[in-house]
Coordinates of C-alpha atoms in Angstrom, one line a residue:
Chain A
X1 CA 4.2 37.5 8.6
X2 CA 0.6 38.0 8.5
X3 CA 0.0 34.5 10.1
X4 CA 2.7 35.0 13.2
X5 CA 0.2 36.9 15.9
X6 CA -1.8 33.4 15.5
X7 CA 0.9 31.4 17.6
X8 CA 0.1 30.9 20.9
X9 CA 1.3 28.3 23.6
X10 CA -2.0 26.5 23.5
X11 CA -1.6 26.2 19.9
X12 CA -1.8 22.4 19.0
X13 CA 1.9 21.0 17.3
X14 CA 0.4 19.6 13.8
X15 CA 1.9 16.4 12.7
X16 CA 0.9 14.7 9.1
X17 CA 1.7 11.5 7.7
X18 CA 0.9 9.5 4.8
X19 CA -1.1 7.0 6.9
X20 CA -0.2 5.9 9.9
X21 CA 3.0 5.2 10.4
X22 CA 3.6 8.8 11.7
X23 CA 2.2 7.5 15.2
X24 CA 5.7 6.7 16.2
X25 CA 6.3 10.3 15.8
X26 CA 3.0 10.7 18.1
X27 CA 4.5 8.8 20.5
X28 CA 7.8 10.3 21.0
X29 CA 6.7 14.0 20.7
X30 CA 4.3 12.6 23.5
X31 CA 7.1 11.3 25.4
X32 CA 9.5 14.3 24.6
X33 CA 6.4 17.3 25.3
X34 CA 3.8 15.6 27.5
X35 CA 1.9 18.7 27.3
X36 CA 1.4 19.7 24.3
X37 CA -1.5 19.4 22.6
X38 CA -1.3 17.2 18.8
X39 CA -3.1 17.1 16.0
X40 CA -2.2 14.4 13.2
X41 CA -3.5 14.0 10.4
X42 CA -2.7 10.7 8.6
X43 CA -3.8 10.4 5.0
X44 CA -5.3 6.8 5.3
X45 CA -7.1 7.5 2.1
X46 CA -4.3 7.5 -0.5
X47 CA -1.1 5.8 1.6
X48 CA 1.0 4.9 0.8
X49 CA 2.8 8.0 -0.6
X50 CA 6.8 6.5 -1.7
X51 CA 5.8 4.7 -4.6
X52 CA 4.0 7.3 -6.2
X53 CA 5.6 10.2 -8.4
X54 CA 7.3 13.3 -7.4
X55 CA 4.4 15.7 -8.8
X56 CA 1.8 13.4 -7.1
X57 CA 4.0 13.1 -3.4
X58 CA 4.4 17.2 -3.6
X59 CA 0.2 18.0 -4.5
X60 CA -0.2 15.3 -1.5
X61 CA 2.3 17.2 0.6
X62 CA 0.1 20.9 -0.2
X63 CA -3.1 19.3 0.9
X64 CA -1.9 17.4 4.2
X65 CA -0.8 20.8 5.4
X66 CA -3.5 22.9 4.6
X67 CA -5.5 20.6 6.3
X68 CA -3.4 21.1 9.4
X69 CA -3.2 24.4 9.0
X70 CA -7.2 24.9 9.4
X71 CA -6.1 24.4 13.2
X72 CA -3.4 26.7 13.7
X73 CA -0.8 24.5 14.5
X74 CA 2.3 26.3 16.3
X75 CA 4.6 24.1 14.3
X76 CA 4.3 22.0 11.7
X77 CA 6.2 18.2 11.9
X78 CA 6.9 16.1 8.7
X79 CA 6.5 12.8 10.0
X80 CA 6.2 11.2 6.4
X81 CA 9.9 10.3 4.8
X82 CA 8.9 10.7 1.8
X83 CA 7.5 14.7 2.0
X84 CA 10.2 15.2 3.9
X85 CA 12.6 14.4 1.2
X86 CA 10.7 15.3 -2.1
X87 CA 8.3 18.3 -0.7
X88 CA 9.1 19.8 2.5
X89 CA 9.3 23.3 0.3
X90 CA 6.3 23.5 -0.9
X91 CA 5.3 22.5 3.0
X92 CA 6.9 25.6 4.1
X93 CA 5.5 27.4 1.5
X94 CA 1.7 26.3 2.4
X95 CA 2.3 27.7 5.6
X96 CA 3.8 31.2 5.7
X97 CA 5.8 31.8 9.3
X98 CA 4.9 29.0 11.0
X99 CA 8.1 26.3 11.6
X100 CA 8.5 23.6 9.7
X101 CA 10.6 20.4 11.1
X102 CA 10.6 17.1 9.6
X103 CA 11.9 13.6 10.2
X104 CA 14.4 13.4 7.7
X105 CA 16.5 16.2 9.0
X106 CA 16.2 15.9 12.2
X107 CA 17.1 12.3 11.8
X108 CA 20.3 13.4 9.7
X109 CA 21.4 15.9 12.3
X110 CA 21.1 13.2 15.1
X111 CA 23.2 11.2 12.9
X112 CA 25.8 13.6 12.3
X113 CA 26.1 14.3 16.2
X114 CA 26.3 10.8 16.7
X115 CA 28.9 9.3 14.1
X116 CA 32.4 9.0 15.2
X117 CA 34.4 7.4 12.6
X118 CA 31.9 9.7 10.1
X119 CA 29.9 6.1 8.5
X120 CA 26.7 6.6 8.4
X121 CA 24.1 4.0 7.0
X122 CA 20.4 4.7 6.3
X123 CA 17.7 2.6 5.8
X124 CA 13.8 3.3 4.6
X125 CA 11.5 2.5 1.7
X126 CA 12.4 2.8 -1.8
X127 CA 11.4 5.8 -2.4
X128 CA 13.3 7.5 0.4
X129 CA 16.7 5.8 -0.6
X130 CA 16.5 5.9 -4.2
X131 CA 15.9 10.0 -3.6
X132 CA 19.4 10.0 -1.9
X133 CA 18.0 12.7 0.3
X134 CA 19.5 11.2 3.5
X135 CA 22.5 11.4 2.0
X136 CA 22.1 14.8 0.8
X137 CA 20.9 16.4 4.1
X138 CA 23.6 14.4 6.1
X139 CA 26.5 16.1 3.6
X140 CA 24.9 19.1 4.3
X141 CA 25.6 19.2 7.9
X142 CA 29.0 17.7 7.4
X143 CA 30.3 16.9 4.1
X144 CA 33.2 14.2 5.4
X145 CA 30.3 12.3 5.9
X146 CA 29.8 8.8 3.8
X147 CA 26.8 7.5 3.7
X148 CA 25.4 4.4 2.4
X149 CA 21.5 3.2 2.4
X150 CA 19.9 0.5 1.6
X151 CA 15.9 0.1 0.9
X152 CA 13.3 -2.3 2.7
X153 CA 10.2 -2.2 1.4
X154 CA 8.9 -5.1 3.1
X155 CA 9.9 -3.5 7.1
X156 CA 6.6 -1.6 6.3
X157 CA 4.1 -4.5 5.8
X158 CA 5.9 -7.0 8.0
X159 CA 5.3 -4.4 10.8
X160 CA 1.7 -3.4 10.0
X161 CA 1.2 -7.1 10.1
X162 CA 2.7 -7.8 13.5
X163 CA 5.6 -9.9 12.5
X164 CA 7.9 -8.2 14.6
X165 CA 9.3 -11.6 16.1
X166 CA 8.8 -13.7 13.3
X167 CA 11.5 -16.1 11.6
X168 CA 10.5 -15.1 8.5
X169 CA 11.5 -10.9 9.7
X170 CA 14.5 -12.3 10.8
X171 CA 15.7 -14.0 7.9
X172 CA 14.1 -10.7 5.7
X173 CA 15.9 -8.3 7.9
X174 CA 19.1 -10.3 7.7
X175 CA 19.1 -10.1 4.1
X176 CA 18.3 -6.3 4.0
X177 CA 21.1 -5.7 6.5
X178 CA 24.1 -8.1 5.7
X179 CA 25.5 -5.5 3.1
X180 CA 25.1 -2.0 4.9
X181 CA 26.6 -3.6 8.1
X182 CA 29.6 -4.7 6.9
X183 CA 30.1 -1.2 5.1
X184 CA 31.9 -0.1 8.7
X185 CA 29.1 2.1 9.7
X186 CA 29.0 3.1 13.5
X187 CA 25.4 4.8 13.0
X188 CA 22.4 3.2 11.3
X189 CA 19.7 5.8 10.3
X190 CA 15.7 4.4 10.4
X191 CA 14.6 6.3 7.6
X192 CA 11.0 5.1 7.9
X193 CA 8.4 6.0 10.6
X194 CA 7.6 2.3 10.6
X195 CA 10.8 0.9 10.8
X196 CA 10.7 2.0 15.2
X197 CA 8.4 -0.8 15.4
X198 CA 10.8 -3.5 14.4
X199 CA 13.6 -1.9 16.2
X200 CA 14.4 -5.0 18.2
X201 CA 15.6 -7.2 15.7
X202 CA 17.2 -4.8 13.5
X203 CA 19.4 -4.0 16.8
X204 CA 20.3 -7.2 17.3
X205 CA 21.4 -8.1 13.8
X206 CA 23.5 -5.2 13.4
X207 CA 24.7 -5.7 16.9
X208 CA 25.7 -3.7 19.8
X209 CA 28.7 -1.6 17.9
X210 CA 26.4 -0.2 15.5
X211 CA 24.0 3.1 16.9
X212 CA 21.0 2.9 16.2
X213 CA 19.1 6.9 15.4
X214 CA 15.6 6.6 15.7
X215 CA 14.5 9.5 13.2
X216 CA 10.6 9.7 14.9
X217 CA 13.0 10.5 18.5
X218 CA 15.3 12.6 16.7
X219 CA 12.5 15.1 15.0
X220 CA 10.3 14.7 18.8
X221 CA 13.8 16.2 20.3
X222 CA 14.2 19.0 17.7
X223 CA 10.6 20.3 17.9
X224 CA 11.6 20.5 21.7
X225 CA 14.5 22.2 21.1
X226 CA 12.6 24.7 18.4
X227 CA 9.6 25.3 20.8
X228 CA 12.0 26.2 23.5
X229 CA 13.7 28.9 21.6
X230 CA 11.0 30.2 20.2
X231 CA 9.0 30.3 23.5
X232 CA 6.4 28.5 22.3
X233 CA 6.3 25.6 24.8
X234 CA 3.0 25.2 26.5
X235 CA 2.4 26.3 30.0
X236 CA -0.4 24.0 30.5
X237 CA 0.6 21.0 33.0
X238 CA -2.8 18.8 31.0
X239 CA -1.6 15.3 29.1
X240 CA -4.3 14.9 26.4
X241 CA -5.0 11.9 23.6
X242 CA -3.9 13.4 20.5
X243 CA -6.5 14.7 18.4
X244 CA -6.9 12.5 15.2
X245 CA -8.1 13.3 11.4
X246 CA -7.8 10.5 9.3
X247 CA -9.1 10.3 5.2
X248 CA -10.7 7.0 5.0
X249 CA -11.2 4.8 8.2
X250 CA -9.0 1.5 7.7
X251 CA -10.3 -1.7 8.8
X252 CA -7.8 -2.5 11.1
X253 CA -7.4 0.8 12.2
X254 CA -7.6 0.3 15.7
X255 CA -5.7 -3.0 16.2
X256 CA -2.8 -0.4 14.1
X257 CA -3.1 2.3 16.7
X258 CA -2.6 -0.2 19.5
X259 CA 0.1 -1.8 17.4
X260 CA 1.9 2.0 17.3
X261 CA 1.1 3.6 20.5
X262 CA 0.5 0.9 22.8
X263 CA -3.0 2.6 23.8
X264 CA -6.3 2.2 22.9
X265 CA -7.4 4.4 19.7
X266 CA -9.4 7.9 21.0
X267 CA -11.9 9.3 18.8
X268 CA -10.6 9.7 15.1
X269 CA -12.3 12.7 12.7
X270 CA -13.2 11.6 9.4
X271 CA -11.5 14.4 6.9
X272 CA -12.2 14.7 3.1
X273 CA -8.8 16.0 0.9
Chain B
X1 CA -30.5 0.3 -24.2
X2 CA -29.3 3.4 -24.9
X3 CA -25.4 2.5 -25.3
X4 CA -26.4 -1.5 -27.5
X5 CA -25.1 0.1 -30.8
X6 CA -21.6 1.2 -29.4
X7 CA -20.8 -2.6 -28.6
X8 CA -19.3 -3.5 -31.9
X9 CA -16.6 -6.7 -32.0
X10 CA -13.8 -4.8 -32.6
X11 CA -14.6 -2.7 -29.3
X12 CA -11.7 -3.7 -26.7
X13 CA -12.4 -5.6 -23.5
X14 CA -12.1 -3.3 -20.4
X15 CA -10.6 -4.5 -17.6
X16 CA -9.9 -2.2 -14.1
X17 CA -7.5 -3.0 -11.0
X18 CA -6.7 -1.1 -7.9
X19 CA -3.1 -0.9 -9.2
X20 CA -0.9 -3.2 -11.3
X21 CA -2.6 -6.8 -9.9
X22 CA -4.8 -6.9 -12.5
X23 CA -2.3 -7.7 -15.2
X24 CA -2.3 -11.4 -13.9
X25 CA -5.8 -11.1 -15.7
X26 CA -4.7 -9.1 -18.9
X27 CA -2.3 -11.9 -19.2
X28 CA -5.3 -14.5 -18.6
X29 CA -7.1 -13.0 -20.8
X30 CA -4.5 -12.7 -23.6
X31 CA -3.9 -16.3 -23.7
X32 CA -7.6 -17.1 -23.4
X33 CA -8.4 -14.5 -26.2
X34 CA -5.3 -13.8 -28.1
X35 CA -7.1 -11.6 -31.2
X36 CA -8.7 -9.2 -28.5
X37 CA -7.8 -5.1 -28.2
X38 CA -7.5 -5.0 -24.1
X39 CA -7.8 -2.0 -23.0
X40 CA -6.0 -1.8 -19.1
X41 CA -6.3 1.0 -16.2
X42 CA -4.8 0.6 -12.9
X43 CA -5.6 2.8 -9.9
X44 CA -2.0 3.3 -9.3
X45 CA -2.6 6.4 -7.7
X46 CA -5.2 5.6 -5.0
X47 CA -3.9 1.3 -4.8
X48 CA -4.2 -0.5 -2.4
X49 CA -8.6 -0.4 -1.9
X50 CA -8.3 -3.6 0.5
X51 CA -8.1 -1.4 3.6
X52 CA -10.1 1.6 2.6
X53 CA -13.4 1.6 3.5
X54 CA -16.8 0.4 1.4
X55 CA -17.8 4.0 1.0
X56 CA -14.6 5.1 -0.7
X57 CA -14.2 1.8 -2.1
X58 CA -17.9 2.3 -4.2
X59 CA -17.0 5.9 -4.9
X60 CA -13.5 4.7 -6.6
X61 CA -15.5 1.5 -8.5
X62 CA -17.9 4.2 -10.1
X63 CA -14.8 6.5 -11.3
X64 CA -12.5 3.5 -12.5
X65 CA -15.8 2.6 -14.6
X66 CA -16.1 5.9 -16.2
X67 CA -12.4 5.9 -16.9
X68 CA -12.6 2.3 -19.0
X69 CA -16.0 3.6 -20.1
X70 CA -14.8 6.4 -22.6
X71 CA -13.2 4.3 -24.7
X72 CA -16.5 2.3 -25.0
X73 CA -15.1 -1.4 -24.5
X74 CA -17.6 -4.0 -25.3
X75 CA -17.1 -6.1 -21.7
X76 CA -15.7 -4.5 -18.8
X77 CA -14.0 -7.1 -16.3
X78 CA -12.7 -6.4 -12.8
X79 CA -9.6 -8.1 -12.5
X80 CA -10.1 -6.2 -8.5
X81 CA -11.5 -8.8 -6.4
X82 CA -12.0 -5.6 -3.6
X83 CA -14.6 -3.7 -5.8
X84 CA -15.9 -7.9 -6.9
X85 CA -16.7 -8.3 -3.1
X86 CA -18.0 -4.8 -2.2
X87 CA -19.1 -3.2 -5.3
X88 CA -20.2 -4.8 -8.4
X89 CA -22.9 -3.5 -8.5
X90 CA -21.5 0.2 -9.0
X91 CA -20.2 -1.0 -12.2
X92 CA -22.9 -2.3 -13.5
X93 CA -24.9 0.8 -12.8
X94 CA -22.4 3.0 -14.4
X95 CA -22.0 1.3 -17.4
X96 CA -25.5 0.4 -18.5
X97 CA -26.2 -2.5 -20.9
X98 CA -22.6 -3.6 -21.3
X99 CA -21.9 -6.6 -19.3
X100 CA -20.0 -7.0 -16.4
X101 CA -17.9 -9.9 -15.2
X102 CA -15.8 -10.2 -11.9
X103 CA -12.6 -11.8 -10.6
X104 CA -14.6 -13.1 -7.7
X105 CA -17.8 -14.4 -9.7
X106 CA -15.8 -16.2 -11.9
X107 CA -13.6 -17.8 -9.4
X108 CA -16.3 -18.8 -7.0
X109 CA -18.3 -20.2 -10.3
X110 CA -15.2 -22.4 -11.7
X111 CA -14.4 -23.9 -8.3
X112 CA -18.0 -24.9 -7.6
X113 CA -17.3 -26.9 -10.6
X114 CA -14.3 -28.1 -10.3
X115 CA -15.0 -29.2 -6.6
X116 CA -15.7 -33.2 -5.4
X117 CA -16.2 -32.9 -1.9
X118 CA -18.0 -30.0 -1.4
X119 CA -15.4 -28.1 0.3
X120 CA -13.6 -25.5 -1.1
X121 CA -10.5 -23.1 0.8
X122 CA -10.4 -19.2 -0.4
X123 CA -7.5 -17.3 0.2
X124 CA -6.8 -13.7 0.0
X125 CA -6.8 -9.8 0.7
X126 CA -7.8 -9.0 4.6
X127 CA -10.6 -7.2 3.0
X128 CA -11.9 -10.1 0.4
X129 CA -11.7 -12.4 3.4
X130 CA -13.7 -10.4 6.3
X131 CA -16.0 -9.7 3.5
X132 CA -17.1 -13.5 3.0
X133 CA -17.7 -12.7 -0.8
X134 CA -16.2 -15.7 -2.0
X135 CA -18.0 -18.0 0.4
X136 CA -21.3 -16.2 -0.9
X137 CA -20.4 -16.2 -4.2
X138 CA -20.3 -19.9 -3.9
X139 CA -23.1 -20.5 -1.5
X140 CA -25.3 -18.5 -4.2
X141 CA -24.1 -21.3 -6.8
X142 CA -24.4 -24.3 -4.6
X143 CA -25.3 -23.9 -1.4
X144 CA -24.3 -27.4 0.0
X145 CA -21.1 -26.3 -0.2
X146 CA -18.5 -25.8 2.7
X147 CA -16.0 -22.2 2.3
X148 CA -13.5 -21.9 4.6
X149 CA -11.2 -18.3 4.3
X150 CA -7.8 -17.3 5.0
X151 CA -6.7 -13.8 4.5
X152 CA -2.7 -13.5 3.5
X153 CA -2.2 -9.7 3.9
X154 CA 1.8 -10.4 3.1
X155 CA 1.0 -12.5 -0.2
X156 CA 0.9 -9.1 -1.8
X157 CA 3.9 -7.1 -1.0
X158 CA 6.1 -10.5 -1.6
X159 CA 4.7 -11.0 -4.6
X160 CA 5.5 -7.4 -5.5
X161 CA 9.2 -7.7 -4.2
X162 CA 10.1 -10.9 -6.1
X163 CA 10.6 -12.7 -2.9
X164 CA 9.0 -15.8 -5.1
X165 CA 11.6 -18.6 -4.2
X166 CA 12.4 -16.9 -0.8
X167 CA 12.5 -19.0 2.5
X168 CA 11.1 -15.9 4.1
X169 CA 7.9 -16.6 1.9
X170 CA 7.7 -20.4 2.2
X171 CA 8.0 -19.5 5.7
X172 CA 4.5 -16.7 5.8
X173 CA 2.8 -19.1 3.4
X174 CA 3.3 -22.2 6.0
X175 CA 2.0 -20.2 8.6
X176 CA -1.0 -18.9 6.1
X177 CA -2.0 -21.9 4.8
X178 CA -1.6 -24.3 7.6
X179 CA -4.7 -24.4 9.2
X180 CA -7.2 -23.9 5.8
X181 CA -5.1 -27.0 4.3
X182 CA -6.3 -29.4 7.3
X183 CA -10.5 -28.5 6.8
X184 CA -10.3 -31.0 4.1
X185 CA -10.6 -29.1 1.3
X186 CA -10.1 -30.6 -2.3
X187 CA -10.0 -27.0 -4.2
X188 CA -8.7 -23.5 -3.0
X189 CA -9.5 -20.4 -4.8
X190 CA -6.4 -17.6 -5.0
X191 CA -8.9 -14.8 -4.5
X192 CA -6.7 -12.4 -4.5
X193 CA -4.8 -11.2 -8.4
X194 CA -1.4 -11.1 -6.7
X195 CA -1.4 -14.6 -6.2
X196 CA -0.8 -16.3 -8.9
X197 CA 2.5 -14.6 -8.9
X198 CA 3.6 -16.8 -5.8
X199 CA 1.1 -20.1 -6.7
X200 CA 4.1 -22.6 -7.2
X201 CA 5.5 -22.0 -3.1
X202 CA 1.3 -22.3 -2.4
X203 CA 1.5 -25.4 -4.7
X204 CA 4.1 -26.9 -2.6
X205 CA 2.4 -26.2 0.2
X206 CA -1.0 -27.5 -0.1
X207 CA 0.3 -30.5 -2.1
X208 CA -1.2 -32.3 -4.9
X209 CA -4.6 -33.6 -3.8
X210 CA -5.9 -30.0 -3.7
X211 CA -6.6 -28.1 -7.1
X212 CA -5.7 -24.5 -7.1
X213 CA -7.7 -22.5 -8.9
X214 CA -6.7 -19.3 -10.6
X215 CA -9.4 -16.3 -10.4
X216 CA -7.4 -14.6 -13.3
X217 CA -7.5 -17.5 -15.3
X218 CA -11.0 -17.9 -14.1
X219 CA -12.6 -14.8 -15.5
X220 CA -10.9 -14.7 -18.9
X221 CA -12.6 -18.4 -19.6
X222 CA -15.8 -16.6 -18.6
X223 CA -15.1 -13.2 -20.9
X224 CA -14.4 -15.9 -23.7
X225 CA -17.9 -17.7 -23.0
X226 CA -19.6 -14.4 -22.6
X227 CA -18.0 -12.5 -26.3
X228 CA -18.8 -16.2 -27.6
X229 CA -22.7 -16.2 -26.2
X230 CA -23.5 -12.7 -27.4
X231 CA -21.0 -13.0 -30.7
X232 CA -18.7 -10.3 -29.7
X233 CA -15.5 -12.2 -30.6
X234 CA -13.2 -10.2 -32.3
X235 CA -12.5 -11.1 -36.2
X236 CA -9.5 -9.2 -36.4
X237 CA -6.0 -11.6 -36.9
X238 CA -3.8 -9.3 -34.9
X239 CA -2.4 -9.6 -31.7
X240 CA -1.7 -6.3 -30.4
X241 CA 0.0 -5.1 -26.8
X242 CA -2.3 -3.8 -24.4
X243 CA -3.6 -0.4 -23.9
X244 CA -2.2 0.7 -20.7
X245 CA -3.6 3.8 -18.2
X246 CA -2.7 4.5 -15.0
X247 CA -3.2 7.1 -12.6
X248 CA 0.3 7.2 -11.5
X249 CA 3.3 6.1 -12.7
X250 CA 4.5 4.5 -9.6
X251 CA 8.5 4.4 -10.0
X252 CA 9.2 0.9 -10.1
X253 CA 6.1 0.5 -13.0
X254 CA 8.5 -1.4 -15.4
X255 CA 9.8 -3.8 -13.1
X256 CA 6.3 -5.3 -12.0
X257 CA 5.0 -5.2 -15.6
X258 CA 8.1 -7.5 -16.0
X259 CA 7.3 -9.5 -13.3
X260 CA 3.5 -9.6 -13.9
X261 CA 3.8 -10.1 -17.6
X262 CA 6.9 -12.1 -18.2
X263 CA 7.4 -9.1 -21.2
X264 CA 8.5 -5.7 -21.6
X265 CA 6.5 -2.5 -20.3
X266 CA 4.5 -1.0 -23.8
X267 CA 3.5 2.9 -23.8
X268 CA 1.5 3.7 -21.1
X269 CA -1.0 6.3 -20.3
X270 CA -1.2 9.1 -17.5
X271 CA -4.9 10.0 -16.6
X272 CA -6.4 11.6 -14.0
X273 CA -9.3 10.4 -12.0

């Protein structure tokens, strides 16, 4: 408890990502809480965290929140998939009383609110599938649940690339989906913060029967809903850019950040880990 | 001079990638030296360097180095063409009198050679592109010459997917390669050591009249010239598998060696840089 009289209104809400696909999450907290204050860090410097191993992804996840932590966040979102599913412990445990919320379980809750014939697919990067945690935190909510998944590791790269109306996504995403979509699923999970970006032509593959929960607006909702009850919202009526730490300064950072948030990039800090 | 007695022929070559592209040149190399010890460390943990910046890109050359270094090989090559463009020169420093030879060096050399018309097309990494090392490279060995770039950011994670007879990738590599294919060049340099993975859909592409030519392939003729020059060829008879350390052991390892190598995944190593 000895961090707890630290929380204030005016506390920043901390978000951390791998790199920066956790912008999407930026933007809907932004669009959910316009006036809060964030802080994200994204860990440019060693992205992309699914591929890597479980011991590696869980020292990651201990850094990326200490580092938030320096500022005192009010509450901590998990905008990275893969923490979410393979080290939001030892999040919570790097961070004594404050709340933890990530994407993943926001995004199954959603889901679970959502389904009506109880088929649920997922989608995300390997990593995030082949952990089953969707799955797992979807059952947990309601066990009559089925759930199937299905990985895209190239929804990532064709995104950061700009190929969101591209033939070639198209005929990529077609093949991703034609499986999951004729599992009888009513609600399609995007288990990757990317995946927001290429929302369009995922939707219209999958068609107009199938829901589509967007996991970045599910967590944005929840953190609302948390803040609320825990009277933490902030009183202040001032919209501000988010405040950004990065660990290595991409190349393309800027045409990214435009890419994610359809604004132009604010001053970004420069953070060792 | 200090470190001329180590270098002994039955030393093992060295040879350092970002991550697992760098087997295109352990395979090179293999063929072009098939009685050689190769000794193999990937950056699995910190891949991809293309978008990181030159600082952190310099710092991780100069650890990668000390990592092949304990195991004093008697040539250290950089299958990276990232650390080639941006920081040879590291290497070199950190590993004294042993010599050094680069993807990118030994690309640019061989198609300066190869070359009729004096104009040569370079493909690869966003960073290796907006870096103009190739066209340098080749400018320092001819300057008449004419380099014209294209940077293929998706080459990479296709490659990586097995999307290698896809229509999705004919498709991307249409759109990559149109334009460099009509600046009349007769040679074009895969700059990048993903490539060669995906050259037969590049082949098609560009057509006959212009000769491909393979970086990998290129630095393993040089290694062979370089052991032969300063009679460092091994005398041993035995072909042995490569030495493999990585710095993670990224969870789909196996299936890439396959893919990379055409053979099955030896022992590897865990290190930690």
């Amino acid at each position: 408890m000895m961090l707890h009289h630290k929380v204030t209104t005016e506390a920043p809400i901390g978000i951390f990502d791998s790199g920066i696909g956790g912008l999407t999450v930026v933007k809907a907290v932004q669009a959910a809480l316009p006036f809060e204050r964030i802080l994200y860090f994204g860990d440019t410097a060693r992205v992309p965290y699914g591929p890597k191993s479980q011991v590696t992804i869980r020292k990651y996840a201990a850094d990326d929140t200490a580092m938030l932590m320096r500022y005192q966040p009010k509450i901590i979102i998990v905008a990275c998939n893969t923490v979410s599913a393979l080290a939001l412990d030892v999040v919570q445990k790097s961070c004594g009383v404050i709340p933890v919320t990530g994407v993943l379980r926001a995004g199954a809750r959603l889901a679970t609110e959502v389904t009506r014939n109880n088929r649920i697919g997922v989608i995300g990067t390997r990593a995030t599938v082949s952990s089953n945690a969707y799955g797992i935190a979807i059952n947990e909510f309601n066990s009559e649940i089925e759930v199937v998944s299905r990985a895209c590791p190239l929804f990532v790269p064709l995104a950061e690339e700009g190929f969101i109306d591209h033939l070639a996504t198209r005929l990529i995403a077609e093949e991703y989906l034609a499986e999951i979509t004729r599992e009888g699923i009513d609600t399609l999970v995007l288990g990757c913060t990317h995946y927001p970006i290429l929302r369009k032509v995922i939707e219209e593959i999958v068609g107009p029967e199938i829901r589509i929960i967007d996991s970045a607006e599910a967590v944005a909702l929840r953190t609302r809903e948390l803040l609320e009850e825990s009277g933490h919202l902030s009183s202040s009526l001032k919209v501000s850019a988010p405040h950004l730490l990065v660990s290595d300064l991409p190349q393309k950072f800027s045409m990214l950040y435009q890419l994610f948030m359809g604004s132009e990039l604010p001053d970004v800090e420069l953070v060792e880990v």
